[in-house]
mmCIF file of N, CA and C in Angstrom:
data_model
loop_
_atom_site.group_PDB
_atom_site.id
_atom_site.type_symbol
_atom_site.label_atom_id
_atom_site.label_comp_id
_atom_site.label_asym_id
_atom_site.label_seq_id
_atom_site.Cartn_x
_atom_site.Cartn_y
_atom_site.Cartn_z
ATOM 1 N N MET F 1 19.142 -7.948 33.241
ATOM 2 C CA MET F 1 17.812 -7.616 33.277
ATOM 3 C C MET F 1 17.232 -6.347 32.577
ATOM 4 N N ALA F 2 18.252 -5.411 32.720
ATOM 5 C CA ALA F 2 17.837 -4.094 32.085
ATOM 6 C C ALA F 2 17.926 -4.208 30.513
ATOM 7 N N GLU F 3 18.787 -5.047 30.025
ATOM 8 C CA GLU F 3 18.815 -5.180 28.645
ATOM 9 C C GLU F 3 17.531 -5.765 28.118
ATOM 10 N N PHE F 4 17.007 -6.802 28.832
ATOM 11 C CA PHE F 4 15.616 -7.366 28.402
ATOM 12 C C PHE F 4 14.557 -6.275 28.361
ATOM 13 N N ALA F 5 14.487 -5.537 29.460
ATOM 14 C CA ALA F 5 13.541 -4.486 29.586
ATOM 15 C C ALA F 5 13.578 -3.461 28.483
ATOM 16 N N LEU F 6 14.841 -3.108 28.077
ATOM 17 C CA LEU F 6 15.101 -2.171 27.061
ATOM 18 C C LEU F 6 14.689 -2.849 25.684
ATOM 19 N N ALA F 7 15.050 -4.041 25.522
ATOM 20 C CA ALA F 7 14.651 -4.696 24.191
ATOM 21 C C ALA F 7 13.130 -4.887 24.180
ATOM 22 N N ASN F 8 12.502 -5.123 25.296
ATOM 23 C CA ASN F 8 11.027 -5.310 25.281
ATOM 24 C C ASN F 8 10.419 -3.986 25.018
ATOM 25 N N ALA F 9 10.935 -2.876 25.450
ATOM 26 C CA ALA F 9 10.372 -1.574 25.271
ATOM 27 C C ALA F 9 10.469 -1.141 23.729
ATOM 28 N N VAL F 10 11.672 -1.476 23.158
ATOM 29 C CA VAL F 10 11.845 -1.208 21.775
ATOM 30 C C VAL F 10 10.945 -2.012 20.929
ATOM 31 N N TYR F 11 10.763 -3.291 21.194
ATOM 32 C CA TYR F 11 9.921 -4.149 20.476
ATOM 33 C C TYR F 11 8.517 -3.704 20.528
ATOM 34 N N ALA F 12 7.969 -3.368 21.721
ATOM 35 C CA ALA F 12 6.667 -2.871 21.934
ATOM 36 C C ALA F 12 6.476 -1.538 21.098
ATOM 37 N N THR F 13 7.344 -0.755 21.097
ATOM 38 C CA THR F 13 7.279 0.492 20.394
ATOM 39 C C THR F 13 7.191 0.169 18.813
ATOM 40 N N LEU F 14 7.923 -0.601 18.371
ATOM 41 C CA LEU F 14 7.958 -1.040 16.969
ATOM 42 C C LEU F 14 6.524 -1.689 16.545
ATOM 43 N N VAL F 15 6.110 -2.584 17.418
ATOM 44 C CA VAL F 15 4.853 -3.340 17.166
ATOM 45 C C VAL F 15 3.627 -2.154 17.130
ATOM 46 N N GLU F 16 3.712 -1.236 18.146
ATOM 47 C CA GLU F 16 2.612 -0.295 18.126
ATOM 48 C C GLU F 16 2.695 0.684 16.929
ATOM 49 N N GLY F 17 3.909 0.987 16.640
ATOM 50 C CA GLY F 17 4.055 1.858 15.368
ATOM 51 C C GLY F 17 3.477 1.092 14.095
ATOM 52 N N TYR F 18 3.809 -0.038 13.966
ATOM 53 C CA TYR F 18 3.380 -0.852 12.864
ATOM 54 C C TYR F 18 1.836 -0.995 12.806
ATOM 55 N N ALA F 19 1.274 -1.175 14.003
ATOM 56 C CA ALA F 19 -0.156 -1.276 14.202
ATOM 57 C C ALA F 19 -0.904 -0.063 13.741
ATOM 58 N N CYS F 20 -0.293 1.090 14.163
ATOM 59 C CA CYS F 20 -0.810 2.358 13.786
ATOM 60 C C CYS F 20 -0.747 2.713 12.313
ATOM 61 N N GLU F 21 0.480 2.247 11.734
ATOM 62 C CA GLU F 21 0.503 2.396 10.290
ATOM 63 C C GLU F 21 -0.576 1.589 9.521
ATOM 64 N N ILE F 22 -0.791 0.377 9.878
ATOM 65 C CA ILE F 22 -1.829 -0.436 9.238
ATOM 66 C C ILE F 22 -3.214 0.163 9.523
ATOM 67 N N GLY F 23 -3.424 0.647 10.668
ATOM 68 C CA GLY F 23 -4.782 1.222 10.970
ATOM 69 C C GLY F 23 -4.912 2.568 10.122
ATOM 70 N N ALA F 24 -3.935 3.286 9.835
ATOM 71 C CA ALA F 24 -4.017 4.511 9.014
ATOM 72 C C ALA F 24 -4.282 4.179 7.637
ATOM 73 N N CYS F 25 -3.546 3.103 7.240
ATOM 74 C CA CYS F 25 -3.812 2.626 5.838
ATOM 75 C C CYS F 25 -5.192 2.150 5.527
ATOM 76 N N CYS F 26 -5.696 1.321 6.548
ATOM 77 C CA CYS F 26 -7.100 0.881 6.467
ATOM 78 C C CYS F 26 -8.083 2.044 6.468
ATOM 79 N N ASN F 27 -7.847 2.990 7.308
ATOM 80 C CA ASN F 27 -8.644 4.126 7.335
ATOM 81 C C ASN F 27 -8.691 4.881 6.076
ATOM 82 N N ALA F 28 -7.516 5.015 5.512
ATOM 83 C CA ALA F 28 -7.382 5.839 4.266
ATOM 84 C C ALA F 28 -8.148 5.039 3.121
ATOM 85 N N MET F 29 -7.897 3.748 3.009
ATOM 86 C CA MET F 29 -8.644 2.925 1.952
ATOM 87 C C MET F 29 -10.122 3.022 2.198
ATOM 88 N N ASP F 30 -10.601 3.011 3.365
ATOM 89 C CA ASP F 30 -12.001 3.101 3.647
ATOM 90 C C ASP F 30 -12.626 4.431 3.112
ATOM 91 N N ASN F 31 -11.868 5.434 3.343
ATOM 92 C CA ASN F 31 -12.222 6.834 2.948
ATOM 93 C C ASN F 31 -12.284 6.995 1.347
ATOM 94 N N VAL F 32 -11.243 6.325 0.835
ATOM 95 C CA VAL F 32 -11.187 6.270 -0.646
ATOM 96 C C VAL F 32 -12.388 5.585 -1.301
ATOM 97 N N SER F 33 -12.634 4.441 -0.607
ATOM 98 C CA SER F 33 -13.947 3.692 -1.090
ATOM 99 C C SER F 33 -15.180 4.511 -0.972
ATOM 100 N N LYS F 34 -15.311 5.146 0.204
ATOM 101 C CA LYS F 34 -16.645 6.015 0.361
ATOM 102 C C LYS F 34 -16.647 7.073 -0.613
ATOM 103 N N ASN F 35 -15.543 7.796 -0.853
ATOM 104 C CA ASN F 35 -15.545 8.908 -1.752
ATOM 105 C C ASN F 35 -15.683 8.506 -3.262
ATOM 106 N N THR F 36 -15.000 7.421 -3.635
ATOM 107 C CA THR F 36 -15.313 6.846 -4.893
ATOM 108 C C THR F 36 -16.815 6.430 -5.187
ATOM 109 N N SER F 37 -17.389 5.835 -4.167
ATOM 110 C CA SER F 37 -18.892 5.458 -4.239
ATOM 111 C C SER F 37 -19.658 6.713 -4.514
ATOM 112 N N GLY F 38 -19.299 7.723 -3.825
ATOM 113 C CA GLY F 38 -20.118 9.036 -3.989
ATOM 114 C C GLY F 38 -19.881 9.668 -5.305
ATOM 115 N N MET F 39 -18.715 9.480 -5.784
ATOM 116 C CA MET F 39 -18.295 10.158 -7.123
ATOM 117 C C MET F 39 -19.126 9.289 -8.237
ATOM 118 N N LEU F 40 -19.097 8.001 -8.007
ATOM 119 C CA LEU F 40 -19.826 7.132 -9.082
ATOM 120 C C LEU F 40 -21.285 7.489 -9.082
ATOM 121 N N THR F 41 -21.842 7.675 -7.841
ATOM 122 C CA THR F 41 -23.330 8.070 -7.796
ATOM 123 C C THR F 41 -23.580 9.394 -8.345
ATOM 124 N N LEU F 42 -22.690 10.404 -8.137
ATOM 125 C CA LEU F 42 -22.768 11.711 -8.622
ATOM 126 C C LEU F 42 -22.675 11.653 -10.245
ATOM 127 N N SER F 43 -21.715 10.853 -10.676
ATOM 128 C CA SER F 43 -21.477 10.853 -12.032
ATOM 129 C C SER F 43 -22.485 10.229 -12.802
ATOM 130 N N SER F 44 -23.206 9.130 -12.269
ATOM 131 C CA SER F 44 -24.374 8.520 -12.885
ATOM 132 C C SER F 44 -25.476 9.436 -12.881
ATOM 133 N N CYS F 45 -25.712 10.256 -11.771
ATOM 134 C CA CYS F 45 -26.736 11.222 -11.695
ATOM 135 C C CYS F 45 -26.534 12.283 -12.709
ATOM 136 N N SER F 46 -25.309 12.771 -12.812
ATOM 137 C CA SER F 46 -25.062 13.823 -13.784
ATOM 138 C C SER F 46 -25.303 13.325 -15.209
ATOM 139 N N THR F 47 -24.927 12.073 -15.520
ATOM 140 C CA THR F 47 -25.135 11.392 -16.823
ATOM 141 C C THR F 47 -26.641 11.381 -17.215
ATOM 142 N N ALA F 48 -27.409 10.935 -16.148
ATOM 143 C CA ALA F 48 -28.839 10.882 -16.247
ATOM 144 C C ALA F 48 -29.400 12.307 -16.563
ATOM 145 N N VAL F 49 -28.963 13.288 -15.924
ATOM 146 C CA VAL F 49 -29.473 14.664 -16.163
ATOM 147 C C VAL F 49 -29.055 15.115 -17.524
ATOM 148 N N ALA F 50 -27.851 14.835 -17.850
ATOM 149 C CA ALA F 50 -27.382 15.243 -19.190
ATOM 150 C C ALA F 50 -28.197 14.596 -20.300
ATOM 151 N N VAL F 51 -28.430 13.311 -20.214
ATOM 152 C CA VAL F 51 -29.403 12.583 -21.200
ATOM 153 C C VAL F 51 -30.638 13.206 -21.192
ATOM 154 N N LYS F 52 -31.279 13.498 -20.150
ATOM 155 C CA LYS F 52 -32.629 14.186 -20.123
ATOM 156 C C LYS F 52 -32.686 15.532 -20.853
ATOM 157 N N LEU F 53 -31.524 16.247 -20.517
ATOM 158 C CA LEU F 53 -31.475 17.605 -21.134
ATOM 159 C C LEU F 53 -31.255 17.519 -22.681
ATOM 160 N N LEU F 54 -30.546 16.527 -23.085
ATOM 161 C CA LEU F 54 -30.182 16.357 -24.608
ATOM 162 C C LEU F 54 -31.452 15.878 -25.215
ATOM 163 N N SER F 55 -32.180 15.011 -24.611
ATOM 164 C CA SER F 55 -33.380 14.492 -25.202
ATOM 165 C C SER F 55 -34.481 15.497 -25.259
ATOM 166 N N SER F 56 -34.463 16.343 -24.319
ATOM 167 C CA SER F 56 -35.523 17.483 -24.377
ATOM 168 C C SER F 56 -35.203 18.543 -25.427
ATOM 169 N N MET F 57 -33.986 18.674 -25.858
ATOM 170 C CA MET F 57 -33.489 19.646 -26.831
ATOM 171 C C MET F 57 -33.951 19.193 -28.266
ATOM 172 N N ARG F 58 -34.210 17.865 -28.403
ATOM 173 C CA ARG F 58 -34.579 17.348 -29.775
ATOM 174 C C ARG F 58 -35.956 17.698 -30.158
#
């Protein structure tokens, strides 16, 4: 019976560790998506400002 309890505890620990790893990866990918979206918005805004500046110089 003790062997079963030990195997069960080891298995539960492995499953929990794997779930934490998947959660951390999902969280990291979500943060990357949010940061990339912000960078693209900032980039397009900077491009629009640069175009306005260049057109006003002519």
